[in-house]
Each structure stands twice: as structure tokens, then as C-alpha cells.
Amino acid sequence: MLFFLGLRKTAIISGDSMLPSLKEGDIVFFKNYKEGKSDPKPGQIVIFNHPLKNKNLIKRINLVNQNTIEVFGDNMEFSEDSNKFGLVNNEKIIGIVTSKLISSKLKSFINSKR
């Protein structure tokens, strides 16, 4: 319902850095991050602008400071995260993930509508 009201947006997972929590093709719903309205918390999954490159990433928050967060992928072996680029300024946060739709469930749903 929140998606249809425009209160949630979607993103499709690409890559293996968040395995086993999120896998390639999973769809996540997220709420836009607004500084002062939604405080990031350790354990939350966030979508953010890479601090050094022109791309978006999705990672789990490990540590929150006043204006920065430390993020790690759940699959540390395959993750480009704070170990490589340091802390992320809160202004780089795009959204906080609220739920996920597993790709196999989506495929089943789409196939059932045919």
C-alpha cells in the first residue's frame, strides 16, 4: 500500500555483497532518507551514493556517528564498503530499506497473472 501511495520506492539488487540477506534480482522497498526525520541506526540497510565513485550502493549500517555512518556488506569477502572507502556522510544516504520482495516470489506472482 505504501508503494502505491508513493511513500516507498524500489531498487533491484545487483551483485553478491549483501548475501545471504539480499541476492541478485531481489527487489527492496525503501523510504527516502531525510536528515532529522529518519535517523540511521546500526543494523539497518541503506542505499547511498558511493563517496568516491558515481554509483549507488546498498549496505548494512555498522556504526552511526553524528554526521556519518560506517557500512559493511553482509558478504564481506565480496563487498566494497567502509573497509575500502571509510565513513559515509549522512547527506550521501538516499534511503532506508524497509522490506524486500524475493525475486522467486515475484516471478511466481508474474507467472500466475499470465
CSV table of N, CA and C in Angstrom, one decimal:
chain,number,residue,atom,x,y,z
A,1,MET,N,0.8,-1.2,0.0
A,1,MET,CA,0.0,0.0,0.0
A,1,MET,C,0.9,1.3,0.0
A,2,LEU,N,1.9,1.3,0.8
A,2,LEU,CA,2.8,2.4,0.9
A,2,LEU,C,3.5,2.7,-0.4
A,3,PHE,N,3.8,1.7,-1.2
A,3,PHE,CA,4.4,1.8,-2.5
A,3,PHE,C,3.4,2.6,-3.4
A,4,PHE,N,2.2,2.2,-3.4
A,4,PHE,CA,1.2,2.8,-4.3
A,4,PHE,C,0.8,4.2,-3.9
A,5,LEU,N,1.1,4.6,-2.6
A,5,LEU,CA,0.9,5.9,-2.2
A,5,LEU,C,2.1,6.8,-2.5
A,6,GLY,N,3.1,6.2,-3.0
A,6,GLY,CA,4.3,7.0,-3.3
A,6,GLY,C,5.2,7.2,-2.1
A,7,LEU,N,5.0,6.5,-1.0
A,7,LEU,CA,5.8,6.6,0.2
A,7,LEU,C,7.0,5.7,0.3
A,8,ARG,N,7.0,4.7,-0.7
A,8,ARG,CA,8.1,3.8,-0.8
A,8,ARG,C,8.6,3.7,-2.2
A,9,LYS,N,9.9,3.5,-2.4
A,9,LYS,CA,10.4,3.4,-3.7
A,9,LYS,C,11.1,2.0,-3.8
A,10,THR,N,11.4,1.6,-5.0
A,10,THR,CA,12.0,0.2,-5.1
A,10,THR,C,13.4,0.3,-5.8
A,11,ALA,N,14.2,-0.7,-5.5
A,11,ALA,CA,15.5,-0.9,-6.1
A,11,ALA,C,15.7,-2.4,-6.3
A,12,ILE,N,16.5,-2.7,-7.3
A,12,ILE,CA,16.8,-4.1,-7.6
A,12,ILE,C,18.2,-4.4,-7.2
A,13,ILE,N,18.4,-5.5,-6.5
A,13,ILE,CA,19.8,-5.8,-6.0
A,13,ILE,C,20.6,-6.4,-7.2
A,14,SER,N,21.9,-5.9,-7.2
A,14,SER,CA,22.8,-6.3,-8.2
A,14,SER,C,24.1,-6.7,-7.5
A,15,GLY,N,24.6,-7.8,-7.7
A,15,GLY,CA,25.9,-8.2,-7.0
A,15,GLY,C,25.6,-9.1,-5.8
A,16,ASP,N,26.8,-9.6,-5.2
A,16,ASP,CA,26.7,-10.5,-4.1
A,16,ASP,C,27.2,-10.0,-2.8
A,17,SER,N,27.3,-8.7,-2.6
A,17,SER,CA,27.9,-8.1,-1.4
A,17,SER,C,27.0,-8.2,-0.2
A,18,MET,N,25.7,-8.4,-0.4
A,18,MET,CA,24.7,-8.5,0.7
A,18,MET,C,24.2,-9.9,0.9
A,19,LEU,N,24.8,-10.9,0.3
A,19,LEU,CA,24.4,-12.3,0.6
A,19,LEU,C,24.7,-12.6,2.0
A,20,PRO,N,23.9,-13.4,2.7
A,20,PRO,CA,22.7,-14.1,2.2
A,20,PRO,C,21.4,-13.3,2.4
A,21,SER,N,21.5,-12.1,3.0
A,21,SER,CA,20.3,-11.3,3.2
A,21,SER,C,19.6,-10.9,2.0
A,22,LEU,N,20.4,-10.4,1.0
A,22,LEU,CA,19.8,-9.9,-0.3
A,22,LEU,C,20.6,-10.6,-1.4
A,23,LYS,N,19.9,-11.1,-2.4
A,23,LYS,CA,20.7,-11.7,-3.5
A,23,LYS,C,20.3,-11.0,-4.8
A,24,GLU,N,21.1,-11.2,-5.8
A,24,GLU,CA,20.9,-10.7,-7.2
A,24,GLU,C,19.5,-10.8,-7.6
A,25,GLY,N,18.8,-9.8,-8.0
A,25,GLY,CA,17.5,-9.8,-8.5
A,25,GLY,C,16.4,-9.6,-7.5
A,26,ASP,N,16.8,-9.6,-6.2
A,26,ASP,CA,15.8,-9.3,-5.2
A,26,ASP,C,15.4,-7.8,-5.3
A,27,ILE,N,14.1,-7.5,-5.0
A,27,ILE,CA,13.6,-6.1,-5.0
A,27,ILE,C,13.4,-5.7,-3.6
A,28,VAL,N,14.0,-4.5,-3.3
A,28,VAL,CA,13.8,-3.9,-2.0
A,28,VAL,C,12.9,-2.7,-2.1
A,29,PHE,N,12.2,-2.5,-1.0
A,29,PHE,CA,11.4,-1.2,-0.9
A,29,PHE,C,12.1,-0.4,0.1
A,30,PHE,N,12.2,0.9,-0.2
A,30,PHE,CA,12.9,1.8,0.8
A,30,PHE,C,12.2,3.2,0.9
A,31,LYS,N,12.4,3.8,2.1
A,31,LYS,CA,11.8,5.1,2.3
A,31,LYS,C,12.9,6.1,2.1
A,32,ASN,N,12.6,7.2,1.5
A,32,ASN,CA,13.6,8.3,1.3
A,32,ASN,C,14.2,8.7,2.6
A,33,TYR,N,15.5,9.0,2.6
A,33,TYR,CA,16.1,9.4,3.9
A,33,TYR,C,16.0,11.0,3.9
A,34,LYS,N,15.6,11.4,5.0
A,34,LYS,CA,15.5,12.9,5.3
A,34,LYS,C,16.2,13.2,6.6
A,35,GLU,N,17.3,13.9,6.5
A,35,GLU,CA,18.1,14.2,7.7
A,35,GLU,C,17.2,14.9,8.8
A,36,GLY,N,17.3,14.4,10.0
A,36,GLY,CA,16.4,14.9,11.0
A,36,GLY,C,15.1,14.3,11.2
A,37,LYS,N,14.6,13.6,10.1
A,37,LYS,CA,13.3,12.9,10.2
A,37,LYS,C,13.5,11.4,10.3
A,38,SER,N,14.5,10.8,9.8
A,38,SER,CA,14.7,9.4,9.9
A,38,SER,C,16.2,9.2,10.2
A,39,ASP,N,16.4,8.9,11.5
A,39,ASP,CA,17.8,8.7,12.0
A,39,ASP,C,18.3,7.3,11.6
A,40,PRO,N,19.5,7.2,10.9
A,40,PRO,CA,20.0,5.9,10.6
A,40,PRO,C,20.4,5.2,11.9
A,41,LYS,N,20.2,3.8,11.9
A,41,LYS,CA,20.5,3.1,13.1
A,41,LYS,C,21.4,1.8,12.7
A,42,PRO,N,22.3,1.4,13.6
A,42,PRO,CA,23.0,0.2,13.3
A,42,PRO,C,22.1,-1.0,13.0
A,43,GLY,N,22.5,-1.8,12.0
A,43,GLY,CA,21.6,-2.9,11.6
A,43,GLY,C,20.7,-2.6,10.4
A,44,GLN,N,20.4,-1.4,10.2
A,44,GLN,CA,19.5,-1.0,9.1
A,44,GLN,C,20.3,-1.2,7.8
A,45,ILE,N,19.6,-1.5,6.7
A,45,ILE,CA,20.2,-1.5,5.4
A,45,ILE,C,19.9,-0.2,4.7
A,46,VAL,N,20.9,0.4,4.1
A,46,VAL,CA,20.7,1.7,3.5
A,46,VAL,C,21.2,1.7,2.0
A,47,ILE,N,20.6,2.6,1.2
A,47,ILE,CA,21.1,2.8,-0.1
A,47,ILE,C,21.7,4.2,-0.1
A,48,PHE,N,22.9,4.3,-0.7
A,48,PHE,CA,23.6,5.6,-0.6
A,48,PHE,C,24.5,5.8,-1.9
A,49,ASN,N,24.8,7.0,-2.1
A,49,ASN,CA,25.8,7.4,-3.1
A,49,ASN,C,27.2,7.0,-2.7
A,50,HIS,N,27.9,6.3,-3.5
A,50,HIS,CA,29.3,5.9,-3.2
A,50,HIS,C,30.1,7.2,-2.9
A,51,PRO,N,30.9,7.3,-1.8
A,51,PRO,CA,31.6,8.5,-1.5
A,51,PRO,C,32.6,8.9,-2.5
A,52,LEU,N,33.1,8.0,-3.3
A,52,LEU,CA,34.2,8.3,-4.3
A,52,LEU,C,33.9,8.1,-5.7
A,53,LYS,N,32.9,7.3,-6.0
A,53,LYS,CA,32.5,6.9,-7.4
A,53,LYS,C,31.1,7.3,-7.7
A,54,ASN,N,30.8,7.4,-8.9
A,54,ASN,CA,29.4,7.8,-9.4
A,54,ASN,C,28.5,6.6,-9.5
A,55,LYS,N,28.2,6.0,-8.3
A,55,LYS,CA,27.3,4.8,-8.3
A,55,LYS,C,26.6,4.7,-7.0
A,56,ASN,N,25.5,4.0,-6.9
A,56,ASN,CA,24.8,3.7,-5.7
A,56,ASN,C,25.1,2.4,-5.1
A,57,LEU,N,25.2,2.3,-3.8
A,57,LEU,CA,25.5,1.0,-3.1
A,57,LEU,C,24.4,0.7,-2.1
A,58,ILE,N,24.3,-0.5,-1.7
A,58,ILE,CA,23.4,-0.9,-0.6
A,58,ILE,C,24.2,-1.7,0.4
A,59,LYS,N,24.2,-1.3,1.6
A,59,LYS,CA,25.0,-1.9,2.7
A,59,LYS,C,24.2,-1.8,4.0
A,60,ARG,N,24.7,-2.6,5.0
A,60,ARG,CA,24.2,-2.5,6.3
A,60,ARG,C,25.0,-1.6,7.2
A,61,ILE,N,24.3,-0.8,8.0
A,61,ILE,CA,25.0,0.2,8.9
A,61,ILE,C,25.5,-0.6,10.1
A,62,ASN,N,26.8,-0.3,10.3
A,62,ASN,CA,27.5,-0.9,11.5
A,62,ASN,C,27.6,0.1,12.6
A,63,LEU,N,27.9,1.3,12.3
A,63,LEU,CA,28.2,2.3,13.3
A,63,LEU,C,27.6,3.6,12.8
A,64,VAL,N,27.0,4.4,13.8
A,64,VAL,CA,26.5,5.7,13.4
A,64,VAL,C,27.2,6.8,14.3
A,65,ASN,N,27.7,7.8,13.7
A,65,ASN,CA,28.3,8.9,14.4
A,65,ASN,C,27.4,10.1,14.1
A,66,GLN,N,27.7,11.3,14.5
A,66,GLN,CA,26.8,12.4,14.4
A,66,GLN,C,26.4,12.7,13.0
A,67,ASN,N,27.3,12.7,12.0
A,67,ASN,CA,27.0,13.0,10.6
A,67,ASN,C,27.5,12.0,9.6
A,68,THR,N,27.9,10.9,10.2
A,68,THR,CA,28.5,9.8,9.3
A,68,THR,C,28.0,8.4,9.7
A,69,ILE,N,28.1,7.5,8.8
A,69,ILE,CA,27.8,6.1,9.1
A,69,ILE,C,28.9,5.2,8.6
A,70,GLU,N,29.1,4.1,9.2
A,70,GLU,CA,30.1,3.1,8.8
A,70,GLU,C,29.2,2.0,8.2
A,71,VAL,N,29.5,1.5,7.0
A,71,VAL,CA,28.7,0.5,6.4
A,71,VAL,C,29.5,-0.7,5.9
A,72,PHE,N,28.9,-1.9,6.0
A,72,PHE,CA,29.5,-3.1,5.6
A,72,PHE,C,28.5,-4.0,4.8
A,73,GLY,N,29.0,-4.7,3.8
A,73,GLY,CA,28.2,-5.7,3.2
A,73,GLY,C,28.1,-6.9,4.1
A,74,ASP,N,27.0,-7.7,4.0
A,74,ASP,CA,26.9,-8.9,4.8
A,74,ASP,C,27.9,-10.0,4.3
A,75,ASN,N,28.3,-9.9,3.0
A,75,ASN,CA,29.2,-10.9,2.4
A,75,ASN,C,30.6,-10.1,2.3
A,76,MET,N,31.3,-10.0,3.4
A,76,MET,CA,32.5,-9.2,3.5
A,76,MET,C,33.5,-9.5,2.4
A,77,GLU,N,33.6,-10.7,2.0
A,77,GLU,CA,34.6,-11.1,1.0
A,77,GLU,C,34.4,-10.4,-0.3
A,78,PHE,N,33.1,-10.1,-0.7
A,78,PHE,CA,32.8,-9.6,-2.0
A,78,PHE,C,32.2,-8.2,-1.8
A,79,SER,N,32.5,-7.4,-0.8
A,79,SER,CA,31.9,-6.2,-0.5
A,79,SER,C,32.9,-5.0,-0.6
A,80,GLU,N,32.4,-4.0,-1.4
A,80,GLU,CA,33.1,-2.7,-1.4
A,80,GLU,C,32.4,-1.8,-0.3
A,81,ASP,N,33.0,-1.5,0.8
A,81,ASP,CA,32.3,-0.9,1.9
A,81,ASP,C,33.3,0.0,2.6
A,82,SER,N,32.9,0.4,3.9
A,82,SER,CA,33.8,1.3,4.7
A,82,SER,C,35.2,0.8,4.9
A,83,ASN,N,35.4,-0.5,4.8
A,83,ASN,CA,36.8,-1.0,4.8
A,83,ASN,C,37.6,-0.4,3.7
A,84,LYS,N,37.0,-0.1,2.6
A,84,LYS,CA,37.7,0.4,1.4
A,84,LYS,C,37.6,2.0,1.3
A,85,PHE,N,36.5,2.6,1.6
A,85,PHE,CA,36.3,4.0,1.4
A,85,PHE,C,36.0,4.8,2.7
A,86,GLY,N,36.0,4.2,3.8
A,86,GLY,CA,35.8,4.9,5.1
A,86,GLY,C,34.4,5.2,5.4
A,87,LEU,N,34.2,6.2,6.2
A,87,LEU,CA,32.8,6.6,6.6
A,87,LEU,C,32.1,7.3,5.5
A,88,VAL,N,30.7,7.2,5.6
A,88,VAL,CA,29.9,7.8,4.6
A,88,VAL,C,29.1,9.0,5.2
A,89,ASN,N,29.2,10.2,4.6
A,89,ASN,CA,28.4,11.3,5.2
A,89,ASN,C,26.9,11.0,5.0
A,90,ASN,N,26.1,11.4,6.0
A,90,ASN,CA,24.7,11.2,6.0
A,90,ASN,C,24.0,11.8,4.8
A,91,GLU,N,24.6,12.9,4.3
A,91,GLU,CA,24.0,13.5,3.1
A,91,GLU,C,24.1,12.6,1.9
A,92,LYS,N,24.9,11.6,1.9
A,92,LYS,CA,25.0,10.6,0.8
A,92,LYS,C,23.9,9.6,0.8
A,93,ILE,N,23.2,9.5,2.0
A,93,ILE,CA,22.2,8.4,2.1
A,93,ILE,C,20.9,8.8,1.2
A,94,ILE,N,20.5,7.8,0.4
A,94,ILE,CA,19.3,8.0,-0.4
A,94,ILE,C,18.1,7.5,0.3
A,95,GLY,N,18.2,6.3,0.9
A,95,GLY,CA,17.0,5.7,1.5
A,95,GLY,C,17.4,4.6,2.5
A,96,ILE,N,16.4,4.3,3.3
A,96,ILE,CA,16.5,3.2,4.3
A,96,ILE,C,15.6,2.1,3.9
A,97,VAL,N,16.1,0.9,3.7
A,97,VAL,CA,15.3,-0.3,3.2
A,97,VAL,C,14.3,-0.7,4.3
A,98,THR,N,13.1,-0.9,3.9
A,98,THR,CA,12.0,-1.3,4.8
A,98,THR,C,11.6,-2.7,4.7
A,99,SER,N,11.7,-3.2,3.4
A,99,SER,CA,11.3,-4.6,3.2
A,99,SER,C,11.9,-5.1,1.9
A,100,LYS,N,11.7,-6.4,1.6
A,100,LYS,CA,12.2,-6.9,0.4
A,100,LYS,C,11.2,-7.9,-0.2
A,101,LEU,N,11.3,-8.0,-1.5
A,101,LEU,CA,10.5,-8.9,-2.3
A,101,LEU,C,11.4,-9.9,-3.0
A,102,ILE,N,11.5,-11.1,-2.6
A,102,ILE,CA,12.4,-12.1,-3.1
A,102,ILE,C,12.1,-12.4,-4.6
A,103,SER,N,13.1,-12.4,-5.5
A,103,SER,CA,12.8,-12.5,-6.9
A,103,SER,C,12.0,-13.7,-7.3
A,104,SER,N,12.2,-14.8,-6.6
A,104,SER,CA,11.5,-16.0,-7.0
A,104,SER,C,10.0,-15.9,-6.7
A,105,LYS,N,9.6,-15.1,-5.6
A,105,LYS,CA,8.2,-14.8,-5.3
A,105,LYS,C,7.7,-13.9,-6.4
A,106,LEU,N,8.5,-12.9,-6.8
A,106,LEU,CA,8.0,-12.0,-7.9
A,106,LEU,C,7.7,-12.8,-9.2
A,107,LYS,N,8.7,-13.7,-9.5
A,107,LYS,CA,8.5,-14.4,-10.8
A,107,LYS,C,7.2,-15.3,-10.7
A,108,SER,N,7.0,-15.9,-9.5
A,108,SER,CA,5.8,-16.7,-9.4
A,108,SER,C,4.5,-15.9,-9.5
A,109,PHE,N,4.6,-14.7,-8.9
A,109,PHE,CA,3.4,-13.8,-9.0
A,109,PHE,C,3.2,-13.4,-10.4
A,110,ILE,N,4.2,-13.0,-11.1
A,110,ILE,CA,4.0,-12.6,-12.5
A,110,ILE,C,3.5,-13.7,-13.4
A,111,ASN,N,4.1,-14.9,-13.2
A,111,ASN,CA,3.6,-16.1,-13.9
A,111,ASN,C,2.2,-16.4,-13.6
A,112,SER,N,1.7,-16.2,-12.4
A,112,SER,CA,0.3,-16.5,-12.0
A,112,SER,C,-0.7,-15.6,-12.7
A,113,LYS,N,-0.2,-14.4,-13.1
A,113,LYS,CA,-1.1,-13.4,-13.7
A,113,LYS,C,-1.2,-13.6,-15.2
A,114,ARG,N,-0.5,-14.5,-15.8
A,114,ARG,CA,-0.5,-14.7,-17.2
A,114,ARG,C,-1.6,-15.6,-17.6
